[in-house]
């Protein structure tokens, strides 16, 4: 989008992908965004394997050609619209590269609008489409080639656009009085013959700001099943807001309520090093200068100083199990964050 309908500096347009094996041994997140009102495009990849959290990121001036998705060693190619995409990170000095093709398992689903006004300012006004899929290709990590095959490597992707905080810090003004809250769960996951897409956000009083739950089948002629009000019941590790297990409860209109259990297997801290807001010198849409910049950072979670960095939004590989005695088990993303007060959380 070259000229967008708003002059809000925070307008963005972004790809997001996750890649994980069904054993939970590896998870990688990839993003590529354009910020038309800031004149910047950037990209990142973060991979978690064992104790290592490794990030490669790049930024350049956006220019006029919005079809050029190259950002240094990164690029996204649309092979077949809404069906097949190729995601590439060429070899760099930072120990991570990949060439991966993503094939959709289900038709793309348009999620509800995400609109939040905080202290009179609109801070979120965005839309997103989401899909589950399978991966083919290769990942090279510290010289080791990992063959990626669709039987073992699943994932999901979204494409979002609109307004959300990006770029250089703004004067806080009244926002300094209260930074707000963020009680959130986002769970797109798949079984062999269908997928379930869940999204939920509540405010500090437990009021719902965003909510949807649908069951989607590969056949584009089959209507998605709306699963009614979503119940989200996490169990936290003592003294933390790290989710150990969770229950998702569904209430299909006119149907029988059911539950799916969630077990996070491998956490990835989405906000660490990737531009989502923790580093003052690298945020999505932040201008890094006239030349393309490519950086790499790596953390070892066995080191206390590095482990202390791991907070904020978590994108975990999770195992999902129907609690109906059928034994049906699936895998997918379990993204969660509980920031600030909420009725279900201790003071």
Short mmCIF file of C-alpha atoms in Angstrom, two decimals:
data_model
loop_
_atom_site.label_atom_id
_atom_site.label_comp_id
_atom_site.label_asym_id
_atom_site.label_seq_id
_atom_site.Cartn_x
_atom_site.Cartn_y
_atom_site.Cartn_z
CA UNK A 1 0.00 0.00 0.00
CA UNK A 2 1.76 3.17 -1.16
CA UNK A 3 -0.73 5.78 0.09
CA UNK A 4 -3.06 4.67 2.85
CA UNK A 5 -6.32 6.19 4.04
CA UNK A 6 -4.84 7.59 7.25
CA UNK A 7 -1.87 9.79 8.02
CA UNK A 8 -1.43 8.03 11.39
CA UNK A 9 2.28 7.33 11.75
CA UNK A 10 1.45 3.92 13.23
CA UNK A 11 -0.05 2.41 10.07
CA UNK A 12 1.62 -0.91 9.24
CA UNK A 13 1.23 -3.86 6.83
CA UNK A 14 2.89 -7.11 7.93
CA UNK A 15 3.44 -10.78 7.19
CA UNK A 16 3.86 -13.15 10.15
CA UNK A 17 4.76 -16.86 9.92
CA UNK A 18 5.58 -19.56 12.44
CA UNK A 19 7.36 -22.85 11.73
CA UNK A 20 7.47 -25.68 14.25
CA UNK A 21 8.05 -29.40 14.30
CA UNK A 22 5.35 -31.48 15.93
CA UNK A 23 7.79 -32.75 18.56
CA UNK A 24 8.30 -29.23 19.87
CA UNK A 25 12.05 -29.37 19.36
CA UNK A 26 12.25 -26.26 17.20
CA UNK A 27 10.14 -23.20 16.59
CA UNK A 28 10.85 -20.24 14.33
CA UNK A 29 8.91 -17.00 13.89
CA UNK A 30 9.34 -14.78 10.83
CA UNK A 31 7.92 -11.33 10.13
CA UNK A 32 8.21 -8.74 7.38
CA UNK A 33 6.51 -5.36 7.61
CA UNK A 34 6.06 -2.15 5.67
CA UNK A 35 5.30 1.22 7.32
CA UNK A 36 4.13 3.61 4.57
CA UNK A 37 3.89 6.69 6.79
CA UNK A 38 7.35 6.12 8.27
CA UNK A 39 9.14 5.23 5.02
CA UNK A 40 10.60 2.03 6.48
CA UNK A 41 10.41 -1.72 5.85
CA UNK A 42 11.93 -4.34 8.12
CA UNK A 43 12.03 -8.07 8.78
CA UNK A 44 13.05 -10.52 11.48
CA UNK A 45 13.44 -14.20 12.19
CA UNK A 46 13.76 -15.70 15.66
CA UNK A 47 14.44 -19.39 16.25
CA UNK A 48 14.26 -21.28 19.53
CA UNK A 49 16.01 -24.63 19.75
CA UNK A 50 17.04 -26.06 23.09
CA UNK A 51 18.26 -23.18 25.28
CA UNK A 52 19.14 -20.88 22.36
CA UNK A 53 17.11 -17.85 21.30
CA UNK A 54 18.63 -16.54 18.05
CA UNK A 55 17.47 -13.51 16.05
CA UNK A 56 18.38 -12.11 12.64
CA UNK A 57 16.81 -8.77 11.70
CA UNK A 58 17.08 -6.24 8.89
CA UNK A 59 15.78 -2.80 7.97
CA UNK A 60 15.90 -0.42 5.00
CA UNK A 61 14.16 2.61 3.56
CA UNK A 62 10.85 1.57 2.02
CA UNK A 63 11.04 3.36 -1.32
CA UNK A 64 8.18 3.47 -3.83
CA UNK A 65 7.93 -0.18 -4.95
CA UNK A 66 5.62 -1.95 -2.52
CA UNK A 67 5.91 -5.21 -4.48
CA UNK A 68 9.60 -5.43 -3.52
CA UNK A 69 9.56 -7.42 -0.27
CA UNK A 70 13.34 -7.75 -0.04
CA UNK A 71 14.85 -6.48 3.19
CA UNK A 72 18.54 -7.29 3.09
CA UNK A 73 18.74 -11.11 3.14
CA UNK A 74 14.97 -11.53 3.70
CA UNK A 75 12.19 -11.82 1.14
CA UNK A 76 8.65 -13.16 0.79
CA UNK A 77 7.34 -14.44 -2.55
CA UNK A 78 3.69 -15.10 -3.32
CA UNK A 79 3.66 -18.31 -5.39
CA UNK A 80 -0.13 -18.69 -5.40
CA UNK A 81 -2.25 -16.05 -3.72
CA UNK A 82 -3.74 -17.10 -0.36
CA UNK A 83 -2.36 -20.59 -0.91
CA UNK A 84 1.43 -20.91 -1.33
CA UNK A 85 4.21 -18.56 -0.24
CA UNK A 86 7.99 -18.79 -0.20
CA UNK A 87 9.91 -17.26 2.70
CA UNK A 88 13.69 -16.84 2.41
CA UNK A 89 16.56 -15.70 4.59
CA UNK A 90 19.81 -15.86 2.65
CA UNK A 91 23.01 -16.87 4.40
CA UNK A 92 24.55 -14.24 6.68
CA UNK A 93 27.24 -14.17 9.32
CA UNK A 94 24.63 -14.65 12.03
CA UNK A 95 24.26 -18.44 11.86
CA UNK A 96 20.71 -18.73 10.52
CA UNK A 97 19.33 -19.07 6.99
CA UNK A 98 16.35 -20.78 5.39
CA UNK A 99 14.42 -21.34 2.18
CA UNK A 100 10.90 -22.47 3.02
CA UNK A 101 7.64 -22.91 1.13
CA UNK A 102 4.36 -22.64 2.99
CA UNK A 103 1.24 -24.42 1.71
CA UNK A 104 -2.14 -23.62 3.24
CA UNK A 105 -4.14 -26.35 4.95
CA UNK A 106 -7.36 -24.31 5.02
CA UNK A 107 -8.81 -21.28 3.21
CA UNK A 108 -7.72 -17.91 4.59
CA UNK A 109 -10.02 -16.60 7.32
CA UNK A 110 -10.68 -12.90 7.93
CA UNK A 111 -10.66 -12.20 11.66
CA UNK A 112 -12.87 -9.61 13.41
CA UNK A 113 -11.67 -5.99 13.51
CA UNK A 114 -9.27 -5.21 16.35
CA UNK A 115 -10.10 -1.74 17.70
CA UNK A 116 -8.89 -0.32 21.02
CA UNK A 117 -9.15 3.25 22.25
CA UNK A 118 -6.97 3.99 25.27
CA UNK A 119 -7.20 7.32 27.11
CA UNK A 120 -9.07 8.77 24.12
CA UNK A 121 -6.49 7.74 21.50
CA UNK A 122 -7.01 4.90 19.02
CA UNK A 123 -4.02 2.62 19.59
CA UNK A 124 -5.26 -0.44 17.66
CA UNK A 125 -7.39 -0.38 14.53
CA UNK A 126 -6.38 -3.37 12.44
CA UNK A 127 -7.54 -6.40 10.47
CA UNK A 128 -5.92 -9.74 9.93
CA UNK A 129 -6.33 -12.86 7.83
CA UNK A 130 -5.11 -16.16 9.22
CA UNK A 131 -4.36 -19.67 7.94
CA UNK A 132 -2.79 -22.89 9.12
CA UNK A 133 -0.44 -24.78 6.83
CA UNK A 134 2.57 -27.05 6.33
CA UNK A 135 6.20 -26.31 5.44
CA UNK A 136 8.73 -27.69 2.97
CA UNK A 137 12.36 -26.70 2.51
CA UNK A 138 15.42 -26.27 4.69
CA UNK A 139 16.72 -24.38 7.70
CA UNK A 140 20.46 -24.00 8.30
CA UNK A 141 21.34 -23.30 11.92
CA UNK A 142 24.99 -22.88 12.90
CA UNK A 143 26.03 -24.89 9.84
CA UNK A 144 23.59 -27.74 10.48
CA UNK A 145 21.05 -28.35 7.72
CA UNK A 146 17.57 -29.21 8.95
CA UNK A 147 15.31 -30.71 6.30
CA UNK A 148 11.78 -29.42 6.63
CA UNK A 149 8.98 -31.72 5.44
CA UNK A 150 5.21 -31.17 5.64
CA UNK A 151 4.58 -34.31 7.68
CA UNK A 152 6.71 -32.98 10.54
CA UNK A 153 6.74 -29.18 10.19
CA UNK A 154 3.45 -27.40 10.66
CA UNK A 155 2.60 -23.77 11.31
CA UNK A 156 0.34 -20.83 10.73
CA UNK A 157 0.59 -17.42 9.21
CA UNK A 158 -1.25 -14.14 9.29
CA UNK A 159 -1.28 -10.98 7.24
CA UNK A 160 -2.32 -7.91 9.20
CA UNK A 161 -2.66 -4.23 8.44
CA UNK A 162 -3.88 -1.09 10.14
CA UNK A 163 -2.83 0.87 13.21
CA UNK A 164 -0.78 -0.40 16.12
CA UNK A 165 2.19 1.16 17.96
CA UNK A 166 5.34 1.17 15.79
CA UNK A 167 8.40 3.30 15.16
CA UNK A 168 10.38 5.63 17.37
CA UNK A 169 9.03 6.44 20.86
CA UNK A 170 6.56 9.30 21.03
CA UNK A 171 6.24 11.78 23.92
CA UNK A 172 4.15 9.81 26.44
CA UNK A 173 1.85 12.65 27.48
CA UNK A 174 -1.10 11.35 29.46
CA UNK A 175 -0.07 7.77 28.66
CA UNK A 176 2.62 8.02 31.34
CA UNK A 177 -0.16 7.86 33.98
CA UNK A 178 -1.04 4.28 33.09
CA UNK A 179 0.57 2.07 30.47
CA UNK A 180 -2.56 -0.03 30.09
CA UNK A 181 -3.16 -3.76 30.21
CA UNK A 182 -3.02 -6.62 27.72
CA UNK A 183 -4.80 -9.87 28.55
CA UNK A 184 -4.55 -11.94 25.39
CA UNK A 185 -4.67 -15.40 23.85
CA UNK A 186 -4.31 -16.29 20.18
CA UNK A 187 -4.45 -19.97 19.21
CA UNK A 188 -4.50 -21.12 15.58
CA UNK A 189 -3.93 -24.91 15.57
CA UNK A 190 -4.57 -27.87 13.32
CA UNK A 191 -5.49 -31.53 13.35
CA UNK A 192 -5.18 -33.90 10.41
CA UNK A 193 -8.58 -33.02 8.95
CA UNK A 194 -9.42 -29.54 10.29
CA UNK A 195 -8.14 -26.46 12.10
CA UNK A 196 -9.40 -24.31 14.95
CA UNK A 197 -8.70 -20.56 15.11
CA UNK A 198 -9.20 -18.75 18.42
CA UNK A 199 -8.59 -15.16 19.43
CA UNK A 200 -9.47 -13.36 22.66
CA UNK A 201 -8.59 -10.09 24.37
CA UNK A 202 -10.02 -8.70 27.60
CA UNK A 203 -9.37 -5.48 29.50
CA UNK A 204 -8.48 -4.98 33.15
CA UNK A 205 -12.12 -5.49 34.15
CA UNK A 206 -12.52 -8.71 32.15
CA UNK A 207 -14.58 -7.05 29.41
CA UNK A 208 -14.13 -8.59 25.98
CA UNK A 209 -12.48 -6.37 23.39
CA UNK A 210 -11.97 -9.04 20.72
CA UNK A 211 -13.28 -12.58 20.42
CA UNK A 212 -13.75 -15.33 17.84
CA UNK A 213 -13.54 -19.11 17.66
CA UNK A 214 -14.09 -21.07 14.43
CA UNK A 215 -13.47 -24.60 13.18
CA UNK A 216 -12.33 -24.62 9.56
CA UNK A 217 -12.02 -27.50 7.10
CA UNK A 218 -9.76 -27.78 4.01
CA UNK A 219 -12.74 -27.85 1.62
CA UNK A 220 -13.36 -24.22 0.57
CA UNK A 221 -17.03 -25.08 -0.11
CA UNK A 222 -17.59 -26.06 3.52
CA UNK A 223 -18.63 -23.18 5.75
CA UNK A 224 -16.52 -22.57 8.88
CA UNK A 225 -18.25 -23.62 12.10
CA UNK A 226 -18.63 -20.77 14.57
CA UNK A 227 -17.91 -22.17 18.01
CA UNK A 228 -19.63 -19.55 20.15
CA UNK A 229 -18.25 -17.91 23.26
CA UNK A 230 -14.66 -18.88 24.02
CA UNK A 231 -13.68 -19.75 27.60
CA UNK A 232 -9.97 -19.43 28.37
CA UNK A 233 -8.71 -20.94 31.60
CA UNK A 234 -4.90 -20.87 31.99
CA UNK A 235 -2.91 -22.47 34.80
CA UNK A 236 0.21 -20.49 35.67
CA UNK A 237 3.51 -21.64 37.13
CA UNK A 238 3.58 -20.55 40.76
CA UNK A 239 4.65 -16.96 41.19
CA UNK A 240 4.66 -16.24 37.45
CA UNK A 241 2.38 -15.63 34.50
CA UNK A 242 3.96 -18.45 32.51
CA UNK A 243 1.21 -20.80 31.33
CA UNK A 244 1.80 -24.47 32.19
CA UNK A 245 -1.51 -25.77 30.82
CA UNK A 246 -4.75 -24.20 29.66
CA UNK A 247 -8.29 -25.16 28.76
CA UNK A 248 -10.21 -23.72 25.83
CA UNK A 249 -13.97 -24.12 26.19
CA UNK A 250 -16.35 -23.78 23.25
CA UNK A 251 -20.13 -23.32 23.11
CA UNK A 252 -21.35 -23.84 19.51
CA UNK A 253 -24.77 -22.20 18.98
CA UNK A 254 -27.31 -25.01 19.04
CA UNK A 255 -24.56 -27.58 19.61
CA UNK A 256 -22.87 -29.42 22.46
CA UNK A 257 -20.20 -27.56 24.47
CA UNK A 258 -16.75 -29.12 24.37
CA UNK A 259 -13.22 -28.47 25.60
CA UNK A 260 -9.72 -28.69 24.17
CA UNK A 261 -6.72 -28.95 26.45
CA UNK A 262 -3.54 -26.97 25.72
CA UNK A 263 -0.02 -27.97 26.74
CA UNK A 264 2.72 -25.51 25.74
CA UNK A 265 5.83 -27.43 24.69
CA UNK A 266 8.45 -24.87 23.62
CA UNK A 267 8.13 -21.14 24.40
CA UNK A 268 9.49 -18.44 22.11
CA UNK A 269 9.56 -14.92 23.48
CA UNK A 270 8.31 -13.03 20.47
CA UNK A 271 9.29 -9.59 21.74
CA UNK A 272 12.96 -10.28 22.51
CA UNK A 273 15.18 -8.89 19.75
CA UNK A 274 12.52 -8.85 17.03
CA UNK A 275 11.27 -5.26 17.16
CA UNK A 276 8.01 -5.66 19.08
CA UNK A 277 9.00 -3.08 21.64
CA UNK A 278 11.54 -4.22 24.25
CA UNK A 279 14.74 -2.86 22.68
CA UNK A 280 14.97 0.96 22.55
CA UNK A 281 17.20 0.90 19.45
CA UNK A 282 15.24 -1.61 17.33
CA UNK A 283 11.49 -1.35 17.04
CA UNK A 284 9.24 -2.15 14.09
CA UNK A 285 9.26 0.79 11.69
CA UNK A 286 12.18 2.55 13.41
CA UNK A 287 14.41 4.32 10.91
CA UNK A 288 17.89 2.79 10.95
CA UNK A 289 19.46 5.08 8.34
CA UNK A 290 19.79 5.32 4.54
CA UNK A 291 21.65 2.01 4.13
CA UNK A 292 20.26 -1.49 4.66
CA UNK A 293 21.10 -2.69 8.17
CA UNK A 294 21.37 -6.38 9.10
CA UNK A 295 21.94 -7.49 12.68
CA UNK A 296 22.04 -10.69 14.70
CA UNK A 297 21.57 -11.30 18.42
CA UNK A 298 21.60 -14.54 20.38
CA UNK A 299 20.75 -15.44 23.97
CA UNK A 300 21.35 -18.59 26.01
CA UNK A 301 18.44 -19.12 28.40
CA UNK A 302 20.73 -21.11 30.73
CA UNK A 303 22.51 -17.83 31.53
CA UNK A 304 20.58 -15.93 34.24
CA UNK A 305 21.13 -12.54 32.60
CA UNK A 306 19.79 -13.84 29.28
CA UNK A 307 16.91 -15.71 30.90
CA UNK A 308 15.86 -12.48 32.62
CA UNK A 309 15.29 -10.91 29.19
CA UNK A 310 12.63 -13.49 28.32
CA UNK A 311 9.37 -11.77 29.15
CA UNK A 312 6.42 -10.31 27.29
CA UNK A 313 4.38 -12.03 24.61
CA UNK A 314 5.02 -15.79 24.33
CA UNK A 315 4.54 -17.70 21.07
CA UNK A 316 4.74 -21.35 22.07
CA UNK A 317 4.46 -24.60 20.18
CA UNK A 318 1.59 -26.37 21.89
CA UNK A 319 -0.15 -29.73 21.85
CA UNK A 320 -3.95 -29.56 21.63
CA UNK A 321 -6.20 -32.46 22.71
CA UNK A 322 -9.95 -32.85 22.46
CA UNK A 323 -11.34 -33.77 25.87
CA UNK A 324 -14.08 -35.98 24.48
CA UNK A 325 -12.36 -39.36 24.69
CA UNK A 326 -11.59 -39.38 20.96
CA UNK A 327 -7.83 -39.08 21.38
CA UNK A 328 -7.66 -36.43 18.66
CA UNK A 329 -4.40 -34.51 19.03
CA UNK A 330 -3.23 -31.47 17.10
CA UNK A 331 -0.43 -28.92 17.17
CA UNK A 332 -0.09 -25.23 16.63
CA UNK A 333 0.63 -21.80 18.01
CA UNK A 334 -0.31 -20.82 21.56
CA UNK A 335 0.31 -17.09 21.92
CA UNK A 336 -0.43 -15.48 25.25
CA UNK A 337 0.34 -12.50 27.43
CA UNK A 338 -1.08 -11.26 30.73
CA UNK A 339 0.21 -7.73 31.33
CA UNK A 340 -1.23 -5.67 34.14
CA UNK A 341 -4.34 -6.34 36.25
CA UNK A 342 -7.14 -8.74 35.36
CA UNK A 343 -9.93 -10.22 37.53
CA UNK A 344 -8.51 -13.75 37.22
CA UNK A 345 -5.00 -12.73 38.30
CA UNK A 346 -3.63 -12.10 41.81
CA UNK A 347 -2.70 -8.53 42.70
#
